[in-house]
Structures are given as C-alpha cells and as structure tokens.
Amino acid sequence: MNNPQLDADGRLRHLLSIEGLPKKILNQILDTAESFVGVAEREVKKVPLLRGKTVCNLFFENSTRTRTTFEIAAKRLSADVISLNVNTSSQSKGETILDTVDNLIAMHADMFVVRHSQSGAAHFIAKHVPDHIHVINAGDGRHSHPTQGLLDIFTIRKYKPDLHNLRVAIVGDVLHSRVARSEIHALTTLGVPEIRVIAPKTLLPAQVDKLGVHIFHDMQAGLKDADVVMMLRLQNERMNGAMLPSAQEYYKTYGLTQDKLSLAKPDAIVLHPGPMNRGVEIDSGVADGAQSVILPQVTYGIAIRMAVMAMLAGGQATTSQTSGTQS
Amino acid sequence: MKIHIKNGRVLDPKNNIDSKLDVFIAAGKIVALGEMPAGFVANQTIDASNLIVCPGLVDLSARLREPGDEYKATLVSELQAAVTGGVTSLACPPDTDPVLDEPGLVEMLKHRAKQLNLAHVYPLGALTRQLQGNALSEMGALREAGCVGFSQANIAITDTQVLWRTMEYAATFGFTLFLHAEEPFLAKDGVAHDGEVASRLGLKGIPSAAETLALASILRIAKETGARVHINRLSTAEGVDMIREAKKQNPNISCDVSANQLHLTEHDIGYFNSNCHLKPPLRTQRDKEALSAGLKDGTIDAICSDHTPVDDDAKLAPFAEAEIGATGLELLLALTLKWAQQENVSLLRAIKLVSQTSAQILGIPAGDLSINSDADICIFNAAEYWKVSPGALKSQGKNTPFNGLEMAGKVKTTLIHGQVVYQS
C-alpha cells in the first residue's frame, strides 16, 4: 500500500492526515512555519511564494474559522484564492464530489483545501486528481484535521520545547473528534512519552488505546501532573441524548475549571481548537486565564497553513527562501 | 446428446469419491462413473486430463440485480458470471426493486433465468411484505412460484413478535428462513467493524454485539418455534461460538460465511478502500480465524460468494457513502481453494462447502454427481493461476477487494443439464 501523501521521492504531495507522515516531514512543516510567523508582523504581510497559483477552498461542510485562516494563509503567500461552499450550491443540485472537483481542475486550480463531513473524503479526492494538483485536508468527518494537529503541536513546542519530556492530557469528545486523532498522531510521532485521553466511555472510540494513549475516565486523575491540557469541543447535538445526559452534568465532570486545572503542573498550558463552549467544556476563567494559549493557537494556525501550502505548491520552500523575501 | 468426460479427477463429496474416473452423461443426466456403459457412444468427448471434475457450485447468496437495478447488473451478465465461476445453481435474496414478495415477480424471474439456459436461479422470497418487517408475505404462494426459502436480505425485523410469527408460520409448512444477524440499532449508520481501524479512520463502527444480540434472538425464537433457520454470512468469533452451542440442541440451524470474511480483515480497508465496504463489515484477525475454525469443525456449513455487483459510480464516493458490496460469483471457487490450501483442508471437503452442503440447505437437487442426477458439472484446473481484474470478470460489477490478486483455480468447462454452457 503506497502512502498517498508522499510522492515517489518521499516528498509531501498532499496533506491528508498526520498518520503516515514521517517525523522528518512533520518537523520540516513546523520549522517552515517558524519562518512564517514573522511575516504577519511585517508591514506588508506577503511573500510571493505562491504567486500565480490558484488555491481553491472546497468546503462541503460549513466552517467560517478554518476557511478564513486558509484564505488568509493563501493570500499571504500571494496566491489567488476562491472559496466555495459546495454544500449550498452544486451538491444540492445532485452533482457528485468528483464532478465538482473536475470542473475546478478544468479552471486550472492548483490546490484544493477540502472539508467534508465524511471520513476519507480528502483521501478520495486526492486519489482522483492529476499529479500536479495538491490536496490539503481541512477536516474530514471524524478522521483527520492535520493542520489543526500541526498548529497544536507547534503551539506546544513554543511553550514546551522539550517534547520528549511531556505529559499531555486530551479531554472530551474523542469519539467524534478529528482534532483529537490528529493531535494523538502528531504527539506520538514526535516522541511525546505520555498521552492521556480523558472522557466518559460514550465519547471514546473502540480500542482507542491502540493509538498509543492511556485512558482515563476520572478527570482529576487524568489531569494530575499534566504539562499540557488539550480540550476538545463538544458539539451541541451531543449534549443531550444518548451520549451525555446534559451539558450541566458534562461541565461538572469534564469541564475544565481552575480547580481541576490546579491538579496539573503549575506551568501547564491549556489548548482548545475553538470555537469554545464556555461553561460546557471549559470555564471562562480558564479560557481567558494565564495558562491559556488558545489565541496564540489561532495566530500560529496561519503560519502552519502557510508552511503546508508553500511546501506543497511552492516547490522547495526552505527557511532561507522565506526569510529573505518580501514583496 | 451424450458426453464423455475423460481422465479427470472426480470429486463428489456426497458419494465420497475422489479418484480418477470418467464421467458419462446422457440426456442431461449422469449415467455412469468409471466404466463406460454398454453401447454408450459419445457425441462429445471432453478431455479433463490434469483437471478436476466436480459438481457445479451452489451459491447461497448472489444478487442478480433484476428486477430494478439493471444498470448495476442484469440477469444475463450475472448468470454468465456464474457459469464462468463454475456456479450452476444460486439463491438470490429478495431485495430487488420491486421486492420479491409477489408470486408473479418470482415466476417472471424464474422464467427469464430458464430461458437464458445458464445457471439455475432459486429465488428467496421476501419473508415480510416489502421487507418492512410488519406483515407476513404470502409464503405459500411464493413457494409455489418457485421460492426455496424466505429472507429479509440485509433488513432486520425489529419487532420480535413479528420475527416470532414469521418463524411459527414458516415452521408450520417446513419453509427455511435465511436470516442475516444484525441488530439494526447497534449497527445504525455503521460502516466498518467497531475496532482499531474504524477508530483510527474515524468511521462509524458496527460492534460485534450487533451480530451476537440479533443471533441470540433468532436462535432462541427458532428453538421455541421449531423453525428451520439458516444464518447468512456470519462474521464474529462470538457468533461462531453461539452457533456451535445452538447446533448441539437444535438440528434445524445451519449457517454460512462469505468468502470475503474468510480472507479479509478490517485492516484491508487501508486508506478507505471502498471495495471493502461490505455487509457484514470485515472484522478482526481473531474473528477471521474463528470463522475459519468454525468452517473446519462443521459449525459453519457452507461458503457463499455474497455476490453483490455495484456500478463504478456507486463506489466512487468517500467510504461511508460508497455503496455496499463486491462482486463474487467468479471468485468463489478460487477463494475456497485458497482457504483450503491455507488451512490444510482436502479438496473434497472444500468442494463440499460450496456444493453439496449448500444444495442441502436450499433443499434443491444439486451439488452431487450421483447416478441419474442432473449433469451440472464444473471442470477446473486447480493449479492454473489467474489474475483478478475488471477485464477478467464477466460480471457487470467489477468491484472487489481482491482486485489485482493472483489466485489458483481456473474453471475450464461448466455443464448444465449435460450441456456445455461455458468453456474457457
């Protein structure tokens, strides 16, 4: 079975999931992103790496935040960007995914940023596009959201550079979370020694321990001495039903409060992929508190997405190329 | 028409024959094995040197897609696929469009199949009207029209009282029920085994308990009502154990496994290979081994192809949205031989699992080479390899997880009623 993300020379061709990417490539993305962090602080927030390229945001599932960050990232690389909410146009007229993609290829799109509610949708599209076209997965069902996983690990690395000595706790709805899966793969690949998942059994996938994590149902025990606490978003539709009795009960047992956070290491950092449900999975005091790195996550997200796009379509984007160029 | 099949190795599980014998056919029947009958003058001689001569295969589950889904497959294409695979009789489930719950539809299907003069088609009638699980179908009339048993295809009866009544009614007349054990609420929206792979890929899982829970109800009600029940396509290790126990107390239970489940596991899904979107889902290595052991010790009676031709467009979608099913008629023999070789099972026993026992379960006159039986025969080369590819398949459904695999076991000649209907 060929790794669909890498070309014959082992270079990144698509970014579909963190799983299957070698450590070297993950580090390359993180290091490239490092060089892009500064771009946003310049007066002219642009580098010409993707000049003349067309990036197509193909969102089969609605999202404002992720789409916006990809748009900004592409524009800072000087690409032309079009964003399509396919949900509301072609698909409702019965057009298949591949028809939509083929049409955009005919208009000479160079890169697709894809979000879809079905796991495997990005792999599916990547399998059918011609060689010169690149696909970035911006979230497929419960499967993967690799740029989120990368920006999370980038943020962690900023605050806790020694990844080999970390205890990370991931809290919440792991079952439905593509973010959690991406985080777990990123953390295990980069050598984080202890990863914990904390959730009730209804929100954990079968045999999740096989991904290389320790399972905790008791939040207090799970947070003990953690260096990093990664919160997951709880979807509204899961709050009242067969998964959970109520948002209130969830908050009581698994909501991150200052009290519970005090069980982690004193310098522990708190992450959340957004958008947050304040008072459900996280207390406002924690979300806005000193240990929160939730807003830096958003900032670094742009740099990560720029790095991925530059590596895919910009040829050999290296640190030296990006640092010197300013248009 | 008299045919002499000479020099072949004859395998006839029912009569426990495995030896080099000549077969003599006259007027569509087998008239002698071994010595040529006095005065026999063959019109046609088939040289079966280095080949195996066995009963035509009997498939317990093959979808033909007619009526209703002719763009996926047609009776002609699929019955040609059948004889290409050495399958001379097959049972087809009732989930066509319209559903096989009307005697007229069954008669039409039987009639059209007969005209084609390819494999024999034995329809399974709908157990409940429209397969909706509410009201009994006209089983008596359907039986008269040619149904050999009754089935719900992949649709479960959720109301246990209805399930109970269907079994009582079927038991009254000695009809066999063909049921797929899957509890629909636990399996809801699921597309893969609820385990390591589904968790990794973010696919909604179908737990093993979906099978065992349904199985528990079916086996219990079968025992209470005395109905004869055949379980289609068992998939879990626990299910095998339950059948093994049930069979000790109830002789009216039988079951099969699909050739897919004997060779594949959840890991074959790889990066969302939609050809592996099957029902039941591919499960774990442990389940696969238990199914294999169950087949060896007789807990599982037969192997079916679970032939479900799907058009290419229907597979061109993300995994969960891709239609369920794989083509199988032309792979049944080779996959059975492959299993037998891996498990050290004799050829005679392997052939039995796809002919004699299946025929017995369906209650049809097929699956053996007894004197005076219909000459439905498969002649194959057990040592000849062929590569599975869309181009190599006659079936209109080209999708199979085994695409690209080279397998031994190539059908050379298929006879039905003493007539050659396929020759490679």
PDB file of C-alpha atoms in Angstrom, chain B residues 50-181:
ATOM      1  CA  ASN B  50      -4.970 -32.814 -15.074  1.00  0.00           C
ATOM      2  CA  LEU B  51      -8.312 -31.217 -14.315  1.00  0.00           C
ATOM      3  CA  ILE B  52     -10.823 -31.659 -11.556  1.00  0.00           C
ATOM      4  CA  VAL B  53     -14.385 -32.670 -12.283  1.00  0.00           C
ATOM      5  CA  CYS B  54     -16.816 -31.758  -9.519  1.00  0.00           C
ATOM      6  CA  PRO B  55     -20.470 -30.889  -9.007  1.00  0.00           C
ATOM      7  CA  GLY B  56     -21.365 -27.430 -10.263  1.00  0.00           C
ATOM      8  CA  LEU B  57     -21.053 -24.987  -7.372  1.00  0.00           C
ATOM      9  CA  VAL B  58     -24.124 -23.896  -5.434  1.00  0.00           C
ATOM     10  CA  ASP B  59     -24.064 -20.320  -4.126  1.00  0.00           C
ATOM     11  CA  LEU B  60     -26.249 -19.456  -1.150  1.00  0.00           C
ATOM     12  CA  SER B  61     -26.221 -15.736  -1.755  1.00  0.00           C
ATOM     13  CA  ALA B  62     -25.853 -13.970  -5.097  1.00  0.00           C
ATOM     14  CA  ARG B  63     -27.577 -10.764  -6.087  1.00  0.00           C
ATOM     15  CA  LEU B  64     -28.577 -10.563  -9.736  1.00  0.00           C
ATOM     16  CA  ARG B  65     -29.987  -7.025  -9.503  1.00  0.00           C
ATOM     17  CA  GLU B  66     -33.066  -7.884 -11.540  1.00  0.00           C
ATOM     18  CA  PRO B  67     -35.693  -6.611 -11.366  1.00  0.00           C
ATOM     19  CA  GLY B  68     -34.987  -2.956 -10.790  1.00  0.00           C
ATOM     20  CA  ASP B  69     -31.254  -2.335 -10.785  1.00  0.00           C
ATOM     21  CA  GLU B  70     -30.387  -3.318 -14.344  1.00  0.00           C
ATOM     22  CA  TYR B  71     -27.832  -0.507 -14.576  1.00  0.00           C
ATOM     23  CA  LYS B  72     -25.820  -2.312 -11.901  1.00  0.00           C
ATOM     24  CA  ALA B  73     -26.149  -5.764 -13.430  1.00  0.00           C
ATOM     25  CA  THR B  74     -28.503  -7.906 -15.452  1.00  0.00           C
ATOM     26  CA  LEU B  75     -29.626 -11.472 -15.307  1.00  0.00           C
ATOM     27  CA  VAL B  76     -27.610 -12.202 -18.449  1.00  0.00           C
ATOM     28  CA  SER B  77     -24.388 -10.654 -17.188  1.00  0.00           C
ATOM     29  CA  GLU B  78     -24.586 -12.235 -13.749  1.00  0.00           C
ATOM     30  CA  LEU B  79     -25.640 -15.693 -14.867  1.00  0.00           C
ATOM     31  CA  GLN B  80     -22.773 -15.640 -17.338  1.00  0.00           C
ATOM     32  CA  ALA B  81     -20.526 -14.673 -14.457  1.00  0.00           C
ATOM     33  CA  ALA B  82     -21.955 -17.604 -12.503  1.00  0.00           C
ATOM     34  CA  VAL B  83     -21.119 -20.257 -15.070  1.00  0.00           C
ATOM     35  CA  THR B  84     -17.721 -18.635 -15.663  1.00  0.00           C
ATOM     36  CA  GLY B  85     -17.108 -19.228 -11.984  1.00  0.00           C
ATOM     37  CA  GLY B  86     -18.385 -22.804 -12.158  1.00  0.00           C
ATOM     38  CA  VAL B  87     -21.555 -21.893 -10.252  1.00  0.00           C
ATOM     39  CA  THR B  88     -24.526 -23.798 -11.666  1.00  0.00           C
ATOM     40  CA  SER B  89     -27.151 -23.015  -9.024  1.00  0.00           C
ATOM     41  CA  LEU B  90     -27.621 -19.940  -6.910  1.00  0.00           C
ATOM     42  CA  ALA B  91     -30.027 -18.476  -4.424  1.00  0.00           C
ATOM     43  CA  CYS B  92     -30.814 -14.791  -4.847  1.00  0.00           C
ATOM     44  CA  PRO B  93     -32.030 -12.584  -1.996  1.00  0.00           C
ATOM     45  CA  PRO B  94     -35.338 -10.715  -2.335  1.00  0.00           C
ATOM     46  CA  ASP B  95     -34.041  -7.137  -2.026  1.00  0.00           C
ATOM     47  CA  THR B  96     -34.705  -6.272  -5.650  1.00  0.00           C
ATOM     48  CA  ASP B  97     -36.860  -3.384  -6.824  1.00  0.00           C
ATOM     49  CA  PRO B  98     -39.702  -4.247  -6.525  1.00  0.00           C
ATOM     50  CA  VAL B  99     -39.065  -6.634  -3.676  1.00  0.00           C
ATOM     51  CA  LEU B 100     -39.647 -10.351  -4.346  1.00  0.00           C
ATOM     52  CA  ASP B 101     -42.843 -10.541  -2.342  1.00  0.00           C
ATOM     53  CA  GLU B 102     -45.196 -11.227  -5.264  1.00  0.00           C
ATOM     54  CA  PRO B 103     -45.534 -14.664  -6.848  1.00  0.00           C
ATOM     55  CA  GLY B 104     -45.745 -13.041 -10.291  1.00  0.00           C
ATOM     56  CA  LEU B 105     -42.303 -11.453  -9.907  1.00  0.00           C
ATOM     57  CA  VAL B 106     -40.785 -14.738  -8.812  1.00  0.00           C
ATOM     58  CA  GLU B 107     -42.337 -16.595 -11.739  1.00  0.00           C
ATOM     59  CA  MET B 108     -41.039 -13.968 -14.117  1.00  0.00           C
ATOM     60  CA  LEU B 109     -37.531 -14.182 -12.685  1.00  0.00           C
ATOM     61  CA  LYS B 110     -37.540 -17.990 -12.835  1.00  0.00           C
ATOM     62  CA  HIS B 111     -38.905 -17.903 -16.365  1.00  0.00           C
ATOM     63  CA  ARG B 112     -36.351 -15.415 -17.652  1.00  0.00           C
ATOM     64  CA  ALA B 113     -33.498 -17.291 -16.000  1.00  0.00           C
ATOM     65  CA  LYS B 114     -34.673 -20.557 -17.520  1.00  0.00           C
ATOM     66  CA  GLN B 115     -34.795 -19.057 -20.988  1.00  0.00           C
ATOM     67  CA  LEU B 116     -31.190 -17.979 -20.705  1.00  0.00           C
ATOM     68  CA  ASN B 117     -30.216 -21.579 -20.065  1.00  0.00           C
ATOM     69  CA  LEU B 118     -27.328 -20.613 -17.813  1.00  0.00           C
ATOM     70  CA  ALA B 119     -27.133 -21.175 -14.041  1.00  0.00           C
ATOM     71  CA  HIS B 120     -30.289 -22.251 -12.186  1.00  0.00           C
ATOM     72  CA  VAL B 121     -31.831 -19.432 -10.202  1.00  0.00           C
ATOM     73  CA  TYR B 122     -33.514 -20.205  -6.889  1.00  0.00           C
ATOM     74  CA  PRO B 123     -35.149 -17.068  -5.519  1.00  0.00           C
ATOM     75  CA  LEU B 124     -35.520 -16.454  -1.820  1.00  0.00           C
ATOM     76  CA  GLY B 125     -38.867 -14.802  -1.284  1.00  0.00           C
ATOM     77  CA  ALA B 126     -39.381 -11.826   0.987  1.00  0.00           C
ATOM     78  CA  LEU B 127     -40.220 -13.012   4.475  1.00  0.00           C
ATOM     79  CA  THR B 128     -42.317  -9.943   5.173  1.00  0.00           C
ATOM     80  CA  ARG B 129     -44.199  -7.725   2.759  1.00  0.00           C
ATOM     81  CA  GLN B 130     -41.889  -5.146   1.187  1.00  0.00           C
ATOM     82  CA  LEU B 131     -39.260  -6.465   3.618  1.00  0.00           C
ATOM     83  CA  GLN B 132     -40.734  -3.976   6.057  1.00  0.00           C
ATOM     84  CA  GLY B 133     -40.862  -6.394   8.951  1.00  0.00           C
ATOM     85  CA  ASN B 134     -44.533  -5.826   9.707  1.00  0.00           C
ATOM     86  CA  ALA B 135     -46.680  -8.351   7.861  1.00  0.00           C
ATOM     87  CA  LEU B 136     -46.015 -11.844   6.585  1.00  0.00           C
ATOM     88  CA  SER B 137     -45.620 -12.290   2.858  1.00  0.00           C
ATOM     89  CA  GLU B 138     -47.692 -14.915   1.050  1.00  0.00           C
ATOM     90  CA  MET B 139     -45.164 -17.620   1.706  1.00  0.00           C
ATOM     91  CA  GLY B 140     -47.330 -20.425   0.384  1.00  0.00           C
ATOM     92  CA  ALA B 141     -47.945 -18.741  -2.938  1.00  0.00           C
ATOM     93  CA  LEU B 142     -44.318 -17.661  -3.194  1.00  0.00           C
ATOM     94  CA  ARG B 143     -43.214 -21.219  -2.557  1.00  0.00           C
ATOM     95  CA  GLU B 144     -45.451 -22.436  -5.365  1.00  0.00           C
ATOM     96  CA  ALA B 145     -43.979 -19.791  -7.628  1.00  0.00           C
ATOM     97  CA  GLY B 146     -40.527 -21.218  -7.014  1.00  0.00           C
ATOM     98  CA  CYS B 147     -39.055 -19.700  -3.842  1.00  0.00           C
ATOM     99  CA  VAL B 148     -36.858 -22.169  -1.993  1.00  0.00           C
ATOM    100  CA  GLY B 149     -36.861 -20.194   1.225  1.00  0.00           C
ATOM    101  CA  PHE B 150     -37.575 -16.803   2.739  1.00  0.00           C
ATOM    102  CA  SER B 151     -35.294 -13.986   3.631  1.00  0.00           C
ATOM    103  CA  GLN B 152     -35.116 -10.411   4.818  1.00  0.00           C
ATOM    104  CA  ALA B 153     -31.895  -9.772   2.860  1.00  0.00           C
ATOM    105  CA  ASN B 154     -29.967  -7.200   4.951  1.00  0.00           C
ATOM    106  CA  ILE B 155     -33.030  -5.712   6.565  1.00  0.00           C
ATOM    107  CA  ALA B 156     -33.690  -6.804  10.118  1.00  0.00           C
ATOM    108  CA  ILE B 157     -37.094  -7.455  11.629  1.00  0.00           C
ATOM    109  CA  THR B 158     -37.004  -5.175  14.660  1.00  0.00           C
ATOM    110  CA  ASP B 159     -40.320  -6.314  16.121  1.00  0.00           C
ATOM    111  CA  THR B 160     -39.566  -9.590  17.874  1.00  0.00           C
ATOM    112  CA  GLN B 161     -43.224 -10.542  17.841  1.00  0.00           C
ATOM    113  CA  VAL B 162     -43.236 -10.370  14.046  1.00  0.00           C
ATOM    114  CA  LEU B 163     -40.000 -12.349  13.971  1.00  0.00           C
ATOM    115  CA  TRP B 164     -41.652 -14.959  16.188  1.00  0.00           C
ATOM    116  CA  ARG B 165     -44.726 -15.156  13.912  1.00  0.00           C
ATOM    117  CA  THR B 166     -42.659 -15.483  10.745  1.00  0.00           C
ATOM    118  CA  MET B 167     -40.854 -18.426  12.282  1.00  0.00           C
ATOM    119  CA  GLU B 168     -44.052 -20.035  13.555  1.00  0.00           C
ATOM    120  CA  TYR B 169     -45.680 -19.686  10.171  1.00  0.00           C
ATOM    121  CA  ALA B 170     -42.630 -20.935   8.269  1.00  0.00           C
ATOM    122  CA  ALA B 171     -42.300 -23.850  10.688  1.00  0.00           C
ATOM    123  CA  THR B 172     -45.923 -24.833  10.032  1.00  0.00           C
ATOM    124  CA  PHE B 173     -45.085 -25.537   6.413  1.00  0.00           C
ATOM    125  CA  GLY B 174     -41.467 -26.524   6.772  1.00  0.00           C
ATOM    126  CA  PHE B 175     -40.072 -23.466   4.984  1.00  0.00           C
ATOM    127  CA  THR B 176     -36.483 -22.404   5.635  1.00  0.00           C
ATOM    128  CA  LEU B 177     -35.673 -18.870   6.775  1.00  0.00           C
ATOM    129  CA  PHE B 178     -32.446 -17.263   5.587  1.00  0.00           C
ATOM    130  CA  LEU B 179     -31.507 -14.546   8.043  1.00  0.00           C
ATOM    131  CA  HIS B 180     -28.614 -12.149   8.366  1.00  0.00           C
ATOM    132  CA  ALA B 181     -27.984 -11.474  12.039  1.00  0.00           C
TER     133      ALA B 181
END
